[in-house]
CSV table of C-alpha atoms and ligand atoms in Angstrom, one decimal:
chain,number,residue,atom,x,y,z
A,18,UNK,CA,24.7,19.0,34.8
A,19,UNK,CA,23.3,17.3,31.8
A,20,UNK,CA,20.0,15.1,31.9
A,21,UNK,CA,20.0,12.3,28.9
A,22,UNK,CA,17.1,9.8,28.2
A,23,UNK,CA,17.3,6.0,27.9
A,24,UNK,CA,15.5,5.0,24.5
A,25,UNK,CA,13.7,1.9,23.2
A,26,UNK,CA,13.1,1.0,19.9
A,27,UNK,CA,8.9,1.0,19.1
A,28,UNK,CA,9.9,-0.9,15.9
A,29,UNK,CA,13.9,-2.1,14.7
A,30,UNK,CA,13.8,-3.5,11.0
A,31,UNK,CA,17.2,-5.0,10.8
A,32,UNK,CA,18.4,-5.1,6.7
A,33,UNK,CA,21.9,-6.0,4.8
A,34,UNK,CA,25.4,-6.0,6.4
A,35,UNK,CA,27.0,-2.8,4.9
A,36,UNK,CA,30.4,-2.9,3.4
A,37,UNK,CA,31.7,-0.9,6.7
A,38,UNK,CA,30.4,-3.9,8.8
A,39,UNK,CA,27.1,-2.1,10.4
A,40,UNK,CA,23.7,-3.4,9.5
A,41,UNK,CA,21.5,-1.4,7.2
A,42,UNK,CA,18.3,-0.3,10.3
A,43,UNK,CA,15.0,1.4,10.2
A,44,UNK,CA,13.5,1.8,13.1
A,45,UNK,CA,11.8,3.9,15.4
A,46,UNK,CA,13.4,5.4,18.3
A,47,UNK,CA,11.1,6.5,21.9
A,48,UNK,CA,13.3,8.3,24.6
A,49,UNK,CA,11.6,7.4,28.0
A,50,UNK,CA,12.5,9.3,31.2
A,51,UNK,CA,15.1,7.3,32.6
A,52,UNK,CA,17.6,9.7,33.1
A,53,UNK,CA,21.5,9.4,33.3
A,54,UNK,CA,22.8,12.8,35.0
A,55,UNK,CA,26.2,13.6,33.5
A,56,UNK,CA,28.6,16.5,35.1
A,57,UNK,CA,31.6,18.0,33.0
A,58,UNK,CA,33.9,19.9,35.3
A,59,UNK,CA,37.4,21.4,34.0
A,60,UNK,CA,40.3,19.9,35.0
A,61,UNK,CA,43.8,19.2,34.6
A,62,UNK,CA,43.6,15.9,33.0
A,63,UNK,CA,41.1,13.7,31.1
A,64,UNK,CA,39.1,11.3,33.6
A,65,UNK,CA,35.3,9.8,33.6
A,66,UNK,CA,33.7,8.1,36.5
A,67,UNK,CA,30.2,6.5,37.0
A,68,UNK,CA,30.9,5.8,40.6
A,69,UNK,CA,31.8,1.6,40.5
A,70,UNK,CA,29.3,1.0,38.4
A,71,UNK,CA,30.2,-2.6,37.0
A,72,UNK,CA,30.7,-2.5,33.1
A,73,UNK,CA,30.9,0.8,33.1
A,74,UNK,CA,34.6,1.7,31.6
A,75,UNK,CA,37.0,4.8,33.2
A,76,UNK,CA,39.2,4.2,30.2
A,77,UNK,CA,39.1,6.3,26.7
A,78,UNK,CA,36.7,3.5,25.5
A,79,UNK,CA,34.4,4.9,27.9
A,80,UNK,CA,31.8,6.6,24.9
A,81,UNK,CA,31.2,9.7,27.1
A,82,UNK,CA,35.1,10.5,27.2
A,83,UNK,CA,35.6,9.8,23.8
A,84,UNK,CA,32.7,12.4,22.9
A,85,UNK,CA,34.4,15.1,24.6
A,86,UNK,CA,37.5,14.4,23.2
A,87,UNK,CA,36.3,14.4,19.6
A,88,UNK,CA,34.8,17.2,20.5
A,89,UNK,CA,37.9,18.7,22.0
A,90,UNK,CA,39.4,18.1,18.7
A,91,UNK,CA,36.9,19.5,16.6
A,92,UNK,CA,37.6,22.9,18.1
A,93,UNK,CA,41.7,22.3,18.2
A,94,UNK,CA,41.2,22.0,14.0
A,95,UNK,CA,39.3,25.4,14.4
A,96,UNK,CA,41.9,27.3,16.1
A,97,UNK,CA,40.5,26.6,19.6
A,98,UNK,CA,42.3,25.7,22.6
A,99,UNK,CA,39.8,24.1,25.2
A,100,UNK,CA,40.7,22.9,28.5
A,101,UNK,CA,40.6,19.1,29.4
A,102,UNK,CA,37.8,17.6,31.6
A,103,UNK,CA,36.4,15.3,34.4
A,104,UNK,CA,33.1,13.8,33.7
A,105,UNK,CA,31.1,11.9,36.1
A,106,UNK,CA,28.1,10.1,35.9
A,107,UNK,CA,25.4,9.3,37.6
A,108,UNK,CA,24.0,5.8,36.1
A,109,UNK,CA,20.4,5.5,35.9
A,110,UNK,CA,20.0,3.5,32.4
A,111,UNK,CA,20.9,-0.1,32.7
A,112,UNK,CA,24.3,-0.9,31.3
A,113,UNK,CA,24.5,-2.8,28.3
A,114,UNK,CA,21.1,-3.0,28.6
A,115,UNK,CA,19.7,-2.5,25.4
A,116,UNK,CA,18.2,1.3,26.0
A,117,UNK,CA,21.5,2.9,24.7
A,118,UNK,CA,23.2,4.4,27.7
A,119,UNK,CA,26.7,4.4,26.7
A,120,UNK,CA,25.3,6.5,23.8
A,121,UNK,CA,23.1,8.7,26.1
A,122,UNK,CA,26.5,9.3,28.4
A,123,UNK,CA,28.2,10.4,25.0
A,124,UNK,CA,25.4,13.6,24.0
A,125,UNK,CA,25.5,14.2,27.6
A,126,UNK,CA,29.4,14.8,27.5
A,127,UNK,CA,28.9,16.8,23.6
A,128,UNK,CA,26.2,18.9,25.6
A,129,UNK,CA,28.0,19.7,28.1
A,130,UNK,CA,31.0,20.2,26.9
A,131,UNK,CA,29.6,22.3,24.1
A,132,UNK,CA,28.3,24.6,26.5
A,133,UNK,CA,31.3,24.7,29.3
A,134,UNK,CA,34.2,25.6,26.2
A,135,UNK,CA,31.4,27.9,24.6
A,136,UNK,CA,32.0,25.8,21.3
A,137,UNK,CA,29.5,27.6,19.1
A,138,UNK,CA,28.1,24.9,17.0
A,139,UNK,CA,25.2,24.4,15.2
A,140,UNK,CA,23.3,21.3,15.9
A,141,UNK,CA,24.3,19.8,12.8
A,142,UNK,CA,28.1,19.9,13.6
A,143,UNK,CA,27.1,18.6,17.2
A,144,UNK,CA,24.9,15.9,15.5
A,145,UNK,CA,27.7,14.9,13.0
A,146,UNK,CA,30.6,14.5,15.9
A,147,UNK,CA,27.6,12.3,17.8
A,148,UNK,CA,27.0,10.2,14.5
A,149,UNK,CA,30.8,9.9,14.8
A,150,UNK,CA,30.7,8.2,18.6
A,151,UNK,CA,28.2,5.8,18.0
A,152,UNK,CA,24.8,5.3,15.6
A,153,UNK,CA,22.5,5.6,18.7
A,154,UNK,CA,24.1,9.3,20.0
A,155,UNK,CA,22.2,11.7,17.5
A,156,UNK,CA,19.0,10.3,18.6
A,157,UNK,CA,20.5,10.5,22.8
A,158,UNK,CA,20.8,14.4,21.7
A,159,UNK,CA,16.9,14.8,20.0
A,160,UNK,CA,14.8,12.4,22.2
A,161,UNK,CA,11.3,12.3,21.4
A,162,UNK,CA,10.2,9.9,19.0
A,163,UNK,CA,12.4,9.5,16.2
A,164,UNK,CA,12.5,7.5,12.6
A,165,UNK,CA,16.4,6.5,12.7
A,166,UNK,CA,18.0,5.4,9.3
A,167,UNK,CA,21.1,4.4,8.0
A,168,UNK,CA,23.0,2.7,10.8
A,169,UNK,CA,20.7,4.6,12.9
A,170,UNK,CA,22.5,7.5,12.8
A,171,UNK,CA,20.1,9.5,10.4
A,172,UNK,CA,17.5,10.8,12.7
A,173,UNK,CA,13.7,12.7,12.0
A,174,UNK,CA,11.3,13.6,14.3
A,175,UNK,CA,8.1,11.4,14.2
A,176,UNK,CA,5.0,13.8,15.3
A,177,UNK,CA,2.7,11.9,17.2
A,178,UNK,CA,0.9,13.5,20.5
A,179,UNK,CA,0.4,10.0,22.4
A,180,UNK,CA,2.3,9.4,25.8
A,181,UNK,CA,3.3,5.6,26.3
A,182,UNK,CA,3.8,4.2,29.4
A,183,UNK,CA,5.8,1.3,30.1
A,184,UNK,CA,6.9,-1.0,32.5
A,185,UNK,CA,10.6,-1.9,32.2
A,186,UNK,CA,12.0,-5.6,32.9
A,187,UNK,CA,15.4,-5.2,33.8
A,188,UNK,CA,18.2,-8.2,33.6
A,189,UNK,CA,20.7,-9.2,36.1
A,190,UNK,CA,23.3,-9.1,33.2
A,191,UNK,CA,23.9,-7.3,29.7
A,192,UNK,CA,24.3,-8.4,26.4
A,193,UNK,CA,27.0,-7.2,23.8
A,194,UNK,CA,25.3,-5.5,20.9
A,195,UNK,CA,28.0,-6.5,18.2
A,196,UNK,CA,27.2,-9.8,19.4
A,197,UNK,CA,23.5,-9.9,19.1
A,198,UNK,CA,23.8,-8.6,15.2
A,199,UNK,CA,26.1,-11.4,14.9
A,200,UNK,CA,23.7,-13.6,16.2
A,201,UNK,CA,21.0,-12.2,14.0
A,202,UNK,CA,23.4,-12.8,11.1
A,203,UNK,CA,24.2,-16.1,12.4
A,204,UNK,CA,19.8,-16.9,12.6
A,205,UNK,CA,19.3,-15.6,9.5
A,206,UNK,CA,22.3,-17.9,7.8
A,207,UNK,CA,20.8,-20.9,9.1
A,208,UNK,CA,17.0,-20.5,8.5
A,209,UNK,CA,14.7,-18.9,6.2
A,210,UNK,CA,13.8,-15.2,7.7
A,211,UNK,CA,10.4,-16.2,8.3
A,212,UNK,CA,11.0,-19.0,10.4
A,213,UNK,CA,11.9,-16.3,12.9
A,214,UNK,CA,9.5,-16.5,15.5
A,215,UNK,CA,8.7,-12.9,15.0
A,216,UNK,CA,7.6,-10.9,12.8
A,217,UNK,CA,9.9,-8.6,10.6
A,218,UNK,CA,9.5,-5.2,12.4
A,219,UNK,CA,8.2,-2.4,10.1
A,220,UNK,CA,8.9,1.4,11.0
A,221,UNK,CA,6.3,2.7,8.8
A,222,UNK,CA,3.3,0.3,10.8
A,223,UNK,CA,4.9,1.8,13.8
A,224,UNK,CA,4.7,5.3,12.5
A,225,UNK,CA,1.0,5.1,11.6
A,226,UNK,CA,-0.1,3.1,14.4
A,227,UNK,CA,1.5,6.6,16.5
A,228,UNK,CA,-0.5,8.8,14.3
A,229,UNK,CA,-3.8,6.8,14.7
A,230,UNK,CA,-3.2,7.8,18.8
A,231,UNK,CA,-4.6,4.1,19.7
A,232,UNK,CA,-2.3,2.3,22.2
A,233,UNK,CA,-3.6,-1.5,20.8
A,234,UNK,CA,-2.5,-0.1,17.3
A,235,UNK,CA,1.2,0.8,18.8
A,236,UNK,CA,1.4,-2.6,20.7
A,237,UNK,CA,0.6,-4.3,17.3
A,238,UNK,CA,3.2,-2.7,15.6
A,239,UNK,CA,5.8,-3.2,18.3
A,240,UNK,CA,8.6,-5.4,17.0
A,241,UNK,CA,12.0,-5.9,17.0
A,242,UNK,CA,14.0,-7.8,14.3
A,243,UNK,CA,16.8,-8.0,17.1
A,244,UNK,CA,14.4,-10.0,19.3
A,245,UNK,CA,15.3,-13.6,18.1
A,246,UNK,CA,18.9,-12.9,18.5
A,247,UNK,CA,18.5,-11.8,21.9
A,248,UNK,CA,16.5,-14.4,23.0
A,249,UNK,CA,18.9,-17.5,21.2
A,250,UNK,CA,21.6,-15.2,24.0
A,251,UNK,CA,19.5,-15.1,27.0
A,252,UNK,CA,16.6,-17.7,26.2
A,253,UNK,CA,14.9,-16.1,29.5
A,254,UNK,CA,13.8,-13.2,28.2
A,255,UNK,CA,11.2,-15.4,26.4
A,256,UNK,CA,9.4,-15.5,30.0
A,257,UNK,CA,10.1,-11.7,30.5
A,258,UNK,CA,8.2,-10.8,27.3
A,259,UNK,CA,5.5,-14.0,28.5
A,260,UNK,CA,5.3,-12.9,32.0
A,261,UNK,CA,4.3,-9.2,30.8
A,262,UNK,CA,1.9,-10.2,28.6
A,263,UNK,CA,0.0,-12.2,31.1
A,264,UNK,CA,0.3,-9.9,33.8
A,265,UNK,CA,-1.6,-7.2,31.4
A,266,UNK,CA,0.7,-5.5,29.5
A,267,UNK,CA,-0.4,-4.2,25.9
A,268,UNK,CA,2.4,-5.9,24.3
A,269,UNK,CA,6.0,-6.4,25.1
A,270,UNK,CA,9.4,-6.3,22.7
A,271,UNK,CA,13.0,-7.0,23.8
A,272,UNK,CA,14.7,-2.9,23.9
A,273,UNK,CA,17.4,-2.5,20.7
A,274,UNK,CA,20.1,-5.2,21.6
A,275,UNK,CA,18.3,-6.6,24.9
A,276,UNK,CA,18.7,-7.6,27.4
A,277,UNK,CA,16.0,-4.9,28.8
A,278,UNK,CA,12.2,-6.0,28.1
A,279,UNK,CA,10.0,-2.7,27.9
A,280,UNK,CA,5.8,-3.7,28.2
A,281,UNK,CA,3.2,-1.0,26.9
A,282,UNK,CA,1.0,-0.8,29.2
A,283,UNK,CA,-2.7,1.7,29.0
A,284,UNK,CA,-2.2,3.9,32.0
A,285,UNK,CA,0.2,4.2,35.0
A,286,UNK,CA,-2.4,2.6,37.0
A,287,UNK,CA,-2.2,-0.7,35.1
A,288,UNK,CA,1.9,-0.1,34.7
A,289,UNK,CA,2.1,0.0,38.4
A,290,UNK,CA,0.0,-3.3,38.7
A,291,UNK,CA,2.3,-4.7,35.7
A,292,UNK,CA,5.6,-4.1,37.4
A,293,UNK,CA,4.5,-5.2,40.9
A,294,UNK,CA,3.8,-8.6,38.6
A,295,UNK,CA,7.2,-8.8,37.3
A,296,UNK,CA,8.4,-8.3,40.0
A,297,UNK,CA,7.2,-11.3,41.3
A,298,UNK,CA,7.4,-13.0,38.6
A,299,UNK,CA,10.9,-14.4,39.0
A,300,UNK,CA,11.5,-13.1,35.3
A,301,UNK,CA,13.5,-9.8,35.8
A,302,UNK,CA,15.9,-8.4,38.0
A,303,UNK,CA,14.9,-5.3,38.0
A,304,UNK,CA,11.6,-3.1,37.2
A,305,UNK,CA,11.2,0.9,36.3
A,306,UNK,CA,7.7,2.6,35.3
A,307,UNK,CA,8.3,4.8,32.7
A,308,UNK,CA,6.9,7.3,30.0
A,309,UNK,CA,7.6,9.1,26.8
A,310,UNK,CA,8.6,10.5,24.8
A,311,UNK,CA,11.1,12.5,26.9
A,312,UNK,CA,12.8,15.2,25.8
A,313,UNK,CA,16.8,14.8,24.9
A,314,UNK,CA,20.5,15.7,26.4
A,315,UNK,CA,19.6,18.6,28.1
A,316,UNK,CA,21.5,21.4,30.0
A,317,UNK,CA,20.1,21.3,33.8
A,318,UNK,CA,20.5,24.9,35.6
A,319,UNK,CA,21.9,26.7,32.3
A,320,UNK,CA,21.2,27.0,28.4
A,321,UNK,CA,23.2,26.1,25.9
A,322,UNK,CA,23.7,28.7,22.9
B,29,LIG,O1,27.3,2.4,16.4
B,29,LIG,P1,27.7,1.6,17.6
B,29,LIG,O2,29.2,1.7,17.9
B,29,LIG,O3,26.9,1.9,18.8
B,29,LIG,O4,27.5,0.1,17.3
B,29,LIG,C1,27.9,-1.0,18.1
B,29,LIG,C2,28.0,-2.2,17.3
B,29,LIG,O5,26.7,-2.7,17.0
B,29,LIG,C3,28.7,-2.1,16.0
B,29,LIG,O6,30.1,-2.3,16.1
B,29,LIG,C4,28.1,-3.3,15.2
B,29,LIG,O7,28.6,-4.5,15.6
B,29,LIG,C5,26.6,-3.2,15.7
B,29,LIG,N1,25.8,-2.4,14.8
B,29,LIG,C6,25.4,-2.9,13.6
B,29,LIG,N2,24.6,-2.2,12.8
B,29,LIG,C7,24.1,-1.0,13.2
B,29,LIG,C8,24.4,-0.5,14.5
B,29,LIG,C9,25.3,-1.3,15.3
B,29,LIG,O8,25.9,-4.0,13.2
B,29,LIG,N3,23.3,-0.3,12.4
């Protein structure tokens, strides 16, 4: 079995459309231990389960399937012949939540299949094929905190010792991710950027404010150029964020693509005292105490060579 984190994004500067359609990013990346648990058995035919989950696709645009089967083909091209697979997981991270599950199902399904076919890859051919899935999978197979470039793809550690705790403010719905950059697009079309009623998120605040170990520094610096977008989608989650705030959080930022709100809060006692507030507060759907960073995909019961 193979444990994966959820991430947020401490900071998400969103720059130029690229000629390939994906948005230039810099941001930082924070896997929290929310934990899918993702089991790769052999079988006779292709097939992925998440038990019912809603959203969550059995098809080969399920990201987890299509992982193993790149995978699958990168050892065909090298003369290998690995079997086919079931894969079934157990769904912790929101769907289309804005913590990157999808992504976090897909390093699960490279992990695990890396180490069930014996592939023998060094982490840079594992982190290429993961680049290949999706821009948020490298990061799904690293965890910690990360500085993610390019699309996001592009990931290096950021070395900070602090622990964050959080209180997550889950929606009753998702939100589509290429529709929240079009929406962004669409926002920034329309108005002058710094009409935008936040401020442009910047990575290298974010990454100082780590180093300086002081959690009103990190709240400061939390920002997410994705935020108006989301809200302008799901104009609640202005009253997530609000409702956080005033129940004591540090600070609070819409996670990557939304709909998922994650507060900073100073301890677990105030997080506990946070979330019992949203959950209250009429604002959320759903609430989850959490730290990180937390470590990435990672073989449970067995070691990967
Ligand atoms: O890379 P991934 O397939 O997860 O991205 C999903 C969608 O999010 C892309 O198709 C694109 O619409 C949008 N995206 C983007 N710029 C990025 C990452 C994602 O526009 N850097």
């Amino acid at each position: 079995m193979v444990r994966v984190p959820a991430k947020i994004n401490l900071a998400l500067a969103v720059g130029d459309v690229r000629v390939d359609g994906y948005h230039e990013l810099t941001t930082v990346f924070h896997a929290v231990d929310l934990y899918d648990e993702v089991t790769i058995r052999p079988s006779g035919s292709w097939s992925v389960r998440a038990g019912g989950v809603p959203g969550v696709p059995t098809t080969r645009s399920n990201l987890a399937l299509k992982a193993a089967m790149a995978l699958h083909a990168h050892l065909v091209r090298r003369g290998r012949r690995p079997g086919e697979v079931s894969i079934e997981i157990d769904k912790k991270i929101p769907v289309a939540g804005g913590m990157a599950g999808g992504s976090a199902d897909a390093a699960a399904a490279l992990v695990g299949c890396a180490a069930l076919w014996d592939a023998d890859l060094s982490r840079d051919d594992l982190i290429g094929i993961a680049a290949g899935i999706g821009s948020d999978v490298p990061f799904a197979l690293t965890g910690g905190t990360a500085l993610g470039t390019g699309r996001g793809e592009v990931v290096s550690p950021v070395l900070t010792r602090m622990t964050l705790t959080w209180v997550l403010a889950m929606a009753g719905s998702g939100l589509s991710t290429p529709e929240v950059f079009a929406e962004c697009d669409r926002l920034r079309a329309g108005v002058d950027d710094s009409a935008l009623s936040v401020p442009r998120a910047d990575a290298d605040a974010m990454v100082a404010a780590l180093r300086s170990g002081d959690v009103d520094e990190v709240g400061a610096a939390l920002a997410n150029d994705l935020q108006p977008a989301a809200f302008s989608l799901y104009p609640k989650l202005r009253r997530t964020v609000r409702a956080g705030v005033d129940a004591g959080a540090v600070a609070g930022v819409v996670s990557g693509s939304g709909p998922t709100v994650a507060l900073l809060c100073r301890d677990l006692p105030q997080a506990s005292d946070v979330a019992a507030a949203m959950s209250s507060s009429g604002t959320c759907e759903g609430v989850r105490v959490a730290s990180g960073p937390a470590h990435g995909a990672r073989l449970i019961g067995g070691s990967l060579r």
